[in-house]
mmCIF file of C-alpha atoms (C1' of nucleotides) in Angstrom:
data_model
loop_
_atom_site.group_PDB
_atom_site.id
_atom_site.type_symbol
_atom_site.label_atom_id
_atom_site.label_comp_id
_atom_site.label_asym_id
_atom_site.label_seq_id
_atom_site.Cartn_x
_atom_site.Cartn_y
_atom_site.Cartn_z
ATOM 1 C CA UNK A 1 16.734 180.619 127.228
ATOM 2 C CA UNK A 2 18.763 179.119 129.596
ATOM 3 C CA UNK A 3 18.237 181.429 132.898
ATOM 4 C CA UNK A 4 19.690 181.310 136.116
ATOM 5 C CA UNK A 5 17.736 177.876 137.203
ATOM 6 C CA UNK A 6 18.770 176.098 133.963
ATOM 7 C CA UNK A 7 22.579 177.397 133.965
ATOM 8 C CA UNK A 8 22.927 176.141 137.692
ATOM 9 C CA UNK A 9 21.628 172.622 137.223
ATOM 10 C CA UNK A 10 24.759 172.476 134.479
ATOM 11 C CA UNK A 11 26.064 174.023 136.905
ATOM 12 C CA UNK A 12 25.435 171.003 139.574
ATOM 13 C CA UNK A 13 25.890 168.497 136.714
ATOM 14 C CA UNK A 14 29.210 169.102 135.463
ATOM 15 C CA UNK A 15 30.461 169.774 139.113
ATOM 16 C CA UNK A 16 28.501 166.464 140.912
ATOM 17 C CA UNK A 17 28.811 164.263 137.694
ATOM 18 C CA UNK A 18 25.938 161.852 136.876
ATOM 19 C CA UNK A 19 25.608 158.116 136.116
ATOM 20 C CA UNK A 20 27.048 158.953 132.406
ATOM 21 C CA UNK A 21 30.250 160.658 133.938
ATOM 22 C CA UNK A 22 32.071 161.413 136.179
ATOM 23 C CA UNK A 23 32.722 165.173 137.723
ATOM 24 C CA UNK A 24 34.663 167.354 135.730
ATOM 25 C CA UNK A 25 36.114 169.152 139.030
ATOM 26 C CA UNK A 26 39.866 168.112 139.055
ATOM 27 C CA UNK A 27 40.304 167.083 135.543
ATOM 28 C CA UNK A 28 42.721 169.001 133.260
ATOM 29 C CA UNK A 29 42.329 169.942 129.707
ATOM 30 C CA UNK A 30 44.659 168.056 126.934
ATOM 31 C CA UNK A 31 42.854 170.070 123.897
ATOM 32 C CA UNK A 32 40.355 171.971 122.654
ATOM 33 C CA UNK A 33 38.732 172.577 119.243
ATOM 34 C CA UNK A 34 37.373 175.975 118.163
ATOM 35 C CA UNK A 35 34.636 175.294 115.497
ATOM 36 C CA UNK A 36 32.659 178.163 115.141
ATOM 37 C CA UNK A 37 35.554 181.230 116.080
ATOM 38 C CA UNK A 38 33.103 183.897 116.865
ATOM 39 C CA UNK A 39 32.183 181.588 119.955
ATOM 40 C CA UNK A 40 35.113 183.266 121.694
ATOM 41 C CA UNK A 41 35.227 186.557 123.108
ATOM 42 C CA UNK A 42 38.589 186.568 124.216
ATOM 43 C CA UNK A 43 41.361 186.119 123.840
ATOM 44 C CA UNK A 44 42.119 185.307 120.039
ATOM 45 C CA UNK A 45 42.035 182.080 119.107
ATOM 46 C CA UNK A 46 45.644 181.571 118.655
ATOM 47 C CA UNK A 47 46.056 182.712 122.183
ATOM 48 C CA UNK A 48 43.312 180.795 123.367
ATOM 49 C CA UNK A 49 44.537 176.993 121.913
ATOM 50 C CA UNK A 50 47.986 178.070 123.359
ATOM 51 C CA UNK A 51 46.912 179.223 126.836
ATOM 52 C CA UNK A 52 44.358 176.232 127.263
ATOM 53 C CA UNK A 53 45.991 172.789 127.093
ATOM 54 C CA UNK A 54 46.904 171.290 130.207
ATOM 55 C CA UNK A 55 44.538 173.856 132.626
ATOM 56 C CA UNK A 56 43.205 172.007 135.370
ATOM 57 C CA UNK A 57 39.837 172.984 136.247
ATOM 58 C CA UNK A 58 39.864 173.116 139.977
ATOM 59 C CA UNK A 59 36.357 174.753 140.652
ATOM 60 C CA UNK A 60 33.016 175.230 138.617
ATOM 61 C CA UNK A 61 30.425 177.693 139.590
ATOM 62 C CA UNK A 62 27.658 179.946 138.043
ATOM 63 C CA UNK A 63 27.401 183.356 138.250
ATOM 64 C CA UNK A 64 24.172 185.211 136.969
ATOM 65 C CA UNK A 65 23.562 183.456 133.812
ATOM 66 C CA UNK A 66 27.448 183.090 133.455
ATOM 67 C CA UNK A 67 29.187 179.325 133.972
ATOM 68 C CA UNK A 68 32.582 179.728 135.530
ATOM 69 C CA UNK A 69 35.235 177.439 135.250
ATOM 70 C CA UNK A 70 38.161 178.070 137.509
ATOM 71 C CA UNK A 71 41.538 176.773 135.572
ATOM 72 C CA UNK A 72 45.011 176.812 136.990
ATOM 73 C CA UNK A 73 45.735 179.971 135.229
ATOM 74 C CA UNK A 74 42.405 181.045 134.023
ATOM 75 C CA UNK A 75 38.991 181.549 134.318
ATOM 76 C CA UNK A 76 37.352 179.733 131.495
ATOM 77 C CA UNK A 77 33.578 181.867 131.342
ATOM 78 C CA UNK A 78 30.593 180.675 129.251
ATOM 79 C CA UNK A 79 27.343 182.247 128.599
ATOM 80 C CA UNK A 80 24.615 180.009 127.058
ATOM 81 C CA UNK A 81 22.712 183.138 125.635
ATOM 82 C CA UNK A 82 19.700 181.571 123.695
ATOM 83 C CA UNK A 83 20.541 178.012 122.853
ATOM 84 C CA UNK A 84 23.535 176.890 123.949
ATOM 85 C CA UNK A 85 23.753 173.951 126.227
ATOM 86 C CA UNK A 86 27.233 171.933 127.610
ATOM 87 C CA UNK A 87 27.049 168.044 126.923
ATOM 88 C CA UNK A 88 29.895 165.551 128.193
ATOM 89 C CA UNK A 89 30.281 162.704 125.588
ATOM 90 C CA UNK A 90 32.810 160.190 124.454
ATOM 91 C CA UNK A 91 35.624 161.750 122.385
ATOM 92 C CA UNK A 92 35.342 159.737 119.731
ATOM 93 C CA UNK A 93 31.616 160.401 118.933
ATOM 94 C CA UNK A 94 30.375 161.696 116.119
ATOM 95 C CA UNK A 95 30.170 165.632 115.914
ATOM 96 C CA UNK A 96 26.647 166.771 116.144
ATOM 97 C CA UNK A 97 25.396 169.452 114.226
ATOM 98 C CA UNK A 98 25.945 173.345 116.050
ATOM 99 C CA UNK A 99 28.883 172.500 118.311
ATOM 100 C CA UNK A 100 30.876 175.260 119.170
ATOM 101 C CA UNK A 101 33.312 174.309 121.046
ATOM 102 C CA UNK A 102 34.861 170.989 121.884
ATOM 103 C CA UNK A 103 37.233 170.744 124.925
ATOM 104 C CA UNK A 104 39.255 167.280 125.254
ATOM 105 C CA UNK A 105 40.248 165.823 128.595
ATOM 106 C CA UNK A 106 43.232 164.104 129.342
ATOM 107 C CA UNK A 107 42.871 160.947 131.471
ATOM 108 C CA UNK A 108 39.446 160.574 130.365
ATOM 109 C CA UNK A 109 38.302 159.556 127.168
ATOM 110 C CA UNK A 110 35.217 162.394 127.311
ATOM 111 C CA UNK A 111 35.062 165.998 125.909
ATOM 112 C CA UNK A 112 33.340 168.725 127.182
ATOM 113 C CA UNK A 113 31.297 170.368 124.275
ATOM 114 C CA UNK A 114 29.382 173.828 124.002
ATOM 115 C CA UNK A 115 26.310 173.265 121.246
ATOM 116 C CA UNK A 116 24.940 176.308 120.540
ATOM 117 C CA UNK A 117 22.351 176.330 117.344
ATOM 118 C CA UNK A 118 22.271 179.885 117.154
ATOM 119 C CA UNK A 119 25.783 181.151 117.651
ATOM 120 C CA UNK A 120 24.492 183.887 120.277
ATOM 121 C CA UNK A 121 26.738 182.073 123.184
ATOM 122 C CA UNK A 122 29.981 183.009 123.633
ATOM 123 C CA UNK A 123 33.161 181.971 125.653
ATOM 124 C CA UNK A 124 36.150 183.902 127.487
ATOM 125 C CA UNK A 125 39.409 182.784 128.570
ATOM 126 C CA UNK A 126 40.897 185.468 131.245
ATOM 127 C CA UNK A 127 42.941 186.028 134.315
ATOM 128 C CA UNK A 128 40.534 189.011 135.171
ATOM 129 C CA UNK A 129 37.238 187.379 135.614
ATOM 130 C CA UNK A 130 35.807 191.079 137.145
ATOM 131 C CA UNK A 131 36.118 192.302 133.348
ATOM 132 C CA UNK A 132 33.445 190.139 132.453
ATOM 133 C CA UNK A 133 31.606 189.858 135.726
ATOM 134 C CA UNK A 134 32.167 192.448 137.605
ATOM 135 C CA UNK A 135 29.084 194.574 135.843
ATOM 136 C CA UNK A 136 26.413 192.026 137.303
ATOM 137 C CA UNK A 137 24.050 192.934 139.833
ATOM 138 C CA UNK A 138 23.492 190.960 142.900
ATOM 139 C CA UNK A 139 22.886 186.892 143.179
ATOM 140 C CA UNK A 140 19.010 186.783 143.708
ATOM 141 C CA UNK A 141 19.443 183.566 146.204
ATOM 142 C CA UNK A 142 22.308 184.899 148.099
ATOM 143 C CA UNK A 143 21.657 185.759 151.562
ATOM 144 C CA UNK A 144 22.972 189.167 151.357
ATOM 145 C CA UNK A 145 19.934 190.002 148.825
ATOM 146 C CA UNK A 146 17.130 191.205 150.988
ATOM 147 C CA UNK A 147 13.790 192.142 150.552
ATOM 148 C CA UNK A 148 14.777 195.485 151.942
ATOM 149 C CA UNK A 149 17.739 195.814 149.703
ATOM 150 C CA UNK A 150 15.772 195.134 146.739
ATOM 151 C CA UNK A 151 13.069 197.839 147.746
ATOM 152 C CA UNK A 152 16.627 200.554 148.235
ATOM 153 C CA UNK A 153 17.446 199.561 144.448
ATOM 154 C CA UNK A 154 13.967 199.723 143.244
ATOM 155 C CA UNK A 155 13.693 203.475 144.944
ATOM 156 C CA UNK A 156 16.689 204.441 142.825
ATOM 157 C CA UNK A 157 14.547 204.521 139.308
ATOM 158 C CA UNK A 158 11.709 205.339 137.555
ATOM 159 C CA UNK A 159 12.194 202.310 134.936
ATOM 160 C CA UNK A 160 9.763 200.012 134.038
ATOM 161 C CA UNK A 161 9.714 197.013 136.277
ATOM 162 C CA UNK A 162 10.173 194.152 133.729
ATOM 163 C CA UNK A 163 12.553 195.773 131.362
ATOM 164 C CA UNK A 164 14.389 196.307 134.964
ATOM 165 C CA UNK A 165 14.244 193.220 136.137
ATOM 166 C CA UNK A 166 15.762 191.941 133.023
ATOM 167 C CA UNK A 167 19.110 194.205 133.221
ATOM 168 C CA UNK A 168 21.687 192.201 134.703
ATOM 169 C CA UNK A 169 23.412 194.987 136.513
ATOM 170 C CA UNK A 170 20.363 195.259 138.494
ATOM 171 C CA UNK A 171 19.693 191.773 138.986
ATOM 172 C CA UNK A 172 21.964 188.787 137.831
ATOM 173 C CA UNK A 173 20.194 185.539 136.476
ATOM 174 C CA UNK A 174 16.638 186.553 135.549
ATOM 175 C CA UNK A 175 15.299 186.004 132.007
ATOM 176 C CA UNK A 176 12.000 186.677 130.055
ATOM 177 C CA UNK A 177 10.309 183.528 131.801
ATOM 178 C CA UNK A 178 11.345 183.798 135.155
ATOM 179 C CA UNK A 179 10.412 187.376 135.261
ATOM 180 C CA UNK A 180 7.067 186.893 133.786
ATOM 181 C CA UNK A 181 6.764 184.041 136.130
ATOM 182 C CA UNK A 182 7.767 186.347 139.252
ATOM 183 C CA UNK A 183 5.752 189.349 138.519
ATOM 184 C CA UNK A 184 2.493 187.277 138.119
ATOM 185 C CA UNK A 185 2.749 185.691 141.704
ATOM 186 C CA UNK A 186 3.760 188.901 143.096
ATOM 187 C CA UNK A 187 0.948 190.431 141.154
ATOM 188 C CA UNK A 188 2.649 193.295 140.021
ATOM 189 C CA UNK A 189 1.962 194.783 136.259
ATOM 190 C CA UNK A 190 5.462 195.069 134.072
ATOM 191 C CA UNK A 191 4.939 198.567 132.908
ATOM 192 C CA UNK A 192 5.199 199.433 137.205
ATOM 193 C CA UNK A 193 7.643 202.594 137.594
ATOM 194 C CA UNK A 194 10.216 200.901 139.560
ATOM 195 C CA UNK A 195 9.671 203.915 142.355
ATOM 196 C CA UNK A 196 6.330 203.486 142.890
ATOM 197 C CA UNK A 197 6.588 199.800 144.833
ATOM 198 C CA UNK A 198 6.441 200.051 148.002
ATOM 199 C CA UNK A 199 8.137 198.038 150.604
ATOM 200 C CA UNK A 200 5.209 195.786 151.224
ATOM 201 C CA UNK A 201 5.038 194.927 147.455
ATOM 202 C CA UNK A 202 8.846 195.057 147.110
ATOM 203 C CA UNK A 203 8.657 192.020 149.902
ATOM 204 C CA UNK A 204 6.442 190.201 147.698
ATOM 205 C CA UNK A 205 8.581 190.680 144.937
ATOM 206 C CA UNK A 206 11.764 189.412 146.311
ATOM 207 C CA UNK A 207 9.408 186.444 147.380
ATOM 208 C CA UNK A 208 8.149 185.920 144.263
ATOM 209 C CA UNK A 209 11.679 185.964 142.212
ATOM 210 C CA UNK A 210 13.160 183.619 144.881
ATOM 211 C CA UNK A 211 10.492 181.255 144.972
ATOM 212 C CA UNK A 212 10.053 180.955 141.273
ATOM 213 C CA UNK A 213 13.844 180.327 140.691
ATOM 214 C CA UNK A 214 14.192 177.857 143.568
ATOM 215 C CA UNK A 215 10.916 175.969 142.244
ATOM 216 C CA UNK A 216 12.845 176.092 138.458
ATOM 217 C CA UNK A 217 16.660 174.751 139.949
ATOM 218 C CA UNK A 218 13.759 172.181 141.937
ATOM 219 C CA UNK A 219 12.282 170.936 138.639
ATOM 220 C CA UNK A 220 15.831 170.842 137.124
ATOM 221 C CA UNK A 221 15.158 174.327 135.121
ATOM 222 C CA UNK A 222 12.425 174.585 132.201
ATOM 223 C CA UNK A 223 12.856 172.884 129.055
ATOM 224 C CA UNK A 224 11.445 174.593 125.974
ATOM 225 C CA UNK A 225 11.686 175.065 122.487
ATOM 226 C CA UNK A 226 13.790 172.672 120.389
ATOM 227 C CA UNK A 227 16.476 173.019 123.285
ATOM 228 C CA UNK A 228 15.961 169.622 126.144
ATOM 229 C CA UNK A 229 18.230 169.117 129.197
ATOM 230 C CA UNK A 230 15.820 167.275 131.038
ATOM 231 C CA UNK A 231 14.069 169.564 133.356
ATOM 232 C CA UNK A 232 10.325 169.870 133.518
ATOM 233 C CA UNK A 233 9.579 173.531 135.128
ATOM 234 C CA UNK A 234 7.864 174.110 132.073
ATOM 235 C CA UNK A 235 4.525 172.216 132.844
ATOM 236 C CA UNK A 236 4.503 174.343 135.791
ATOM 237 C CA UNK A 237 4.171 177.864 134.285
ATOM 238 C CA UNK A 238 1.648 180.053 135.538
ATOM 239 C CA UNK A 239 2.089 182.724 132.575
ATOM 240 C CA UNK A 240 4.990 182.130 130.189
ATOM 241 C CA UNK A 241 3.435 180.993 126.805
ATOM 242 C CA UNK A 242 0.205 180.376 128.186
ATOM 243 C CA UNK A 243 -1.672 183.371 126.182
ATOM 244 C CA UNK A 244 -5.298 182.791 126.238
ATOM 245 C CA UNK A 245 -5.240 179.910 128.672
ATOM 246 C CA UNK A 246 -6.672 180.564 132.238
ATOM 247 C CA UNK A 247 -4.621 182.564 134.418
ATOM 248 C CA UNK A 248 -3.845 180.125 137.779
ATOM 249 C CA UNK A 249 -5.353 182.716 140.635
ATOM 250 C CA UNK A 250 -8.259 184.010 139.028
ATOM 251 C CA UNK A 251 -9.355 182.483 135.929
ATOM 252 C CA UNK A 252 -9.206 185.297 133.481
ATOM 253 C CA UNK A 253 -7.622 184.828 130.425
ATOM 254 C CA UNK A 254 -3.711 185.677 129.815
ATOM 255 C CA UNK A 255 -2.276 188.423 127.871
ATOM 256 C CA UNK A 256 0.602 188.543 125.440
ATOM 257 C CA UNK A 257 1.993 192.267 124.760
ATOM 258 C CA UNK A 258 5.408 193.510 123.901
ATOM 259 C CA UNK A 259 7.221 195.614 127.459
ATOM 260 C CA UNK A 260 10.940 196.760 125.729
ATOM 261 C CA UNK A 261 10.623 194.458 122.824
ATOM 262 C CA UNK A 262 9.906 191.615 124.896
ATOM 263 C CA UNK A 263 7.111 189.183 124.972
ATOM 264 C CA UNK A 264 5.447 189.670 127.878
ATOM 265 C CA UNK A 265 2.509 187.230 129.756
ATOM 266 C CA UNK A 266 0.557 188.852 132.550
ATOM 267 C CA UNK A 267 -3.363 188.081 133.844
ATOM 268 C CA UNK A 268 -4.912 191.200 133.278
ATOM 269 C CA UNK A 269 -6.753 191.110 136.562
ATOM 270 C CA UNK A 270 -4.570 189.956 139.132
ATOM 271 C CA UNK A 271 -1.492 192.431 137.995
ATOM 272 C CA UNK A 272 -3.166 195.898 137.760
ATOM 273 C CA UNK A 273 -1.030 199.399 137.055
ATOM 274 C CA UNK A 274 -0.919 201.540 139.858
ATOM 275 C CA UNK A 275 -3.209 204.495 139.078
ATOM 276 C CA UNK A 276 -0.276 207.149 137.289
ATOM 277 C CA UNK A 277 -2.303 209.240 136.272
ATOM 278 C CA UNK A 278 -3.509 210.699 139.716
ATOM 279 C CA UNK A 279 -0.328 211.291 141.043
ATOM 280 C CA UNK A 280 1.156 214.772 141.233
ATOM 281 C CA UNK A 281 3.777 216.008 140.847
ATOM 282 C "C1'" DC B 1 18.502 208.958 132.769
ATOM 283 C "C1'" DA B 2 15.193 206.277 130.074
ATOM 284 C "C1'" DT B 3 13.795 204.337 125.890
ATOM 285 C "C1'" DC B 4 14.361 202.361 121.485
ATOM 286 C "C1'" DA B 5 16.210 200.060 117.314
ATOM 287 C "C1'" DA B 6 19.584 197.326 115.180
ATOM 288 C "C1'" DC B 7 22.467 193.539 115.379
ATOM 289 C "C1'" DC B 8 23.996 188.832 115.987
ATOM 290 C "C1'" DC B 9 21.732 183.797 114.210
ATOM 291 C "C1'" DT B 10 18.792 179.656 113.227
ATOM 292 C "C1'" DG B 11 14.827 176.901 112.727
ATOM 293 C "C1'" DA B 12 9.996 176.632 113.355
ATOM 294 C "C1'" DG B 13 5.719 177.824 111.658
ATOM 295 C "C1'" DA B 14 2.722 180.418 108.610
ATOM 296 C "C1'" DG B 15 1.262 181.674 104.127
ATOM 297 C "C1'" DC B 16 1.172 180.833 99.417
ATOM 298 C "C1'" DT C 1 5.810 169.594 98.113
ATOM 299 C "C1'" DG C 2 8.558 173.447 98.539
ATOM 300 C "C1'" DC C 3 9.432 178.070 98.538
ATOM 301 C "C1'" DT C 4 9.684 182.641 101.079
ATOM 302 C "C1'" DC C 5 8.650 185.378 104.983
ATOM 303 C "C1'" DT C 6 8.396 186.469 109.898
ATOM 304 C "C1'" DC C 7 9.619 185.920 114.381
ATOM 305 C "C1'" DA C 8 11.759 184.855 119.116
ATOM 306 C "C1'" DG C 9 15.248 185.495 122.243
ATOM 307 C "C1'" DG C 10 19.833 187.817 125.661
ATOM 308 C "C1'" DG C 11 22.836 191.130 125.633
ATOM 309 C "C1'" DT C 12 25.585 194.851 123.521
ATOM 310 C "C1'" DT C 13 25.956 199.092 121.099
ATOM 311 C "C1'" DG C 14 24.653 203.378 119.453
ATOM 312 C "C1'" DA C 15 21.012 206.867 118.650
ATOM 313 C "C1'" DT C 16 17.275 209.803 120.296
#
DNA sequence: CATCAACCCTGAGAGC
DNA sequence: TGCTCTCAGGGTTGAT
């Protein structure tokens, strides 16, 4: 589940190095190694071993949930989906179990891997990065995405809040667990009709789902699950898997339900439904 | 336009 | 112990 707080601490890692390696920012490609071929999108992977080699990456950056590696040619995109996860190790390591993708770097005797256990991740390898990003909705942490601007978009539908929330054309970078988490400390109920928040709660909204996914990039992002990169937002959840346990702000108990097939955590008492059935018309 | 189900996958956990 | 079953999860696609 890696969301838009877990994607940009790769993010920061691959670009700012660490004490294990160095940055990959200016390094060039020599190889690359296409294990599982369904991995890549596009182009085919004839295309993509010939294109590849010898690609410098001058730039890495996230969009959304996307990582975005600009080449000298190319734009090398990844999307972790569910489980996938980027590790730098030495080239000559053993190949763990469920990786991908292995990219070899010349100078440097690292690779660049994508592990993904459950094969839901996938990779591109274009010149037109707008065909695979140019759908997404706006960055949630950019300036340019105002409290006001949010209430405009939420005006524009009657959809459910969560289920909205979660479509990245409306909103890049938000997952199951930051939008539980956001919708809880903006006290808002997921079934809300988009429409039918109004600009004070909208505010608190936009406060909510900035403040929850600086507080995740803070802690590193959340590690859960079977997947570990380190981070430790997940001792700090106010809802997310915490069914039955005390909600944070008023002690009642948290409830699990399914809002558009999704597993949803809310405090029954703290994020009420607006009253639909008295309105008219 | 809004909702819903199926699909892609694996491994964890439950039930037997 | 070991088998089988169910399920979660993001995003896309197609149906209602």
């Amino acid at each position: 589940m890696p969301e838009l707080p877990e994607v940009e601490t790769i993010c920061r890692l691959l670009r700012q190095g660490s004490n294990n390696h160095p940055t990959l920012t200016g390094m060039r490609i020599r190889s690359a190694d296409l294990l599982w071929e369904r991995t890549l999108a596009e182009p085919t992977p004839l295309e993509f071993q010939h294109r590849l080699p010898g690609q410098q990456i001058l730039d890495i950056n996230r969009r959304g949930k996307f990582l975005v590696f600009r080449l000298t040619d190319d734009h090398l995109i990844l999307h972790l989906r569910m489980s996938g996860d980027l590790v730098i190790e030495p080239q000559e390591a053993p190949i763990p179990a469920h990786h991908r993708l292995i990219l070899y770097l010349q100078g440097e005797p690292l690779r660049l891997a994508f592990n993904d256990t459950r094969k839901f991740g996938r990779v591109w390898l274009t010149a037109h990065p707008n065909q695979v990003l140019g759908r997404l909705g706006p960055e949630p942490l950019e300036p340019s995405f105002t409290a006001d601007h949010l209430y405009q978009r939420l005006q524009r539908t009657r959809r459910q809040i969560k289920p909205l929330l979660l479509d990245q054309s409306f909103l890049a970078g938000l997952g199951n667990i930051y939008t539980d988490e956001a919708l809880h400390l903006a006290k808002i109920h997921p079934l809300t009709p988009a429409n039918l928040i109004n600009p004070e709660r909208a505010e608190q909204l936009w406060s909510a789902i900035r403040h929850v996914l600086q507080e995740g990039i803070r802690r590193n992002g959340a590690s859960i699950d079977w997947v570990y990169r380190g981070g430790d937002f997940q001792n700090y959840f106010r809802v997310y898997q915490r069914t039955g346990q005390p909600c944070p702000e008023c002690g009642a108990l948290i409830e699990r339900t399914l809002v558009g097939q999704r597993g949803t955590h809310c405090c029954p008492v703290c994020q009420s439904l607006p009253a639909l059935n008295l309105r008219k018309e």
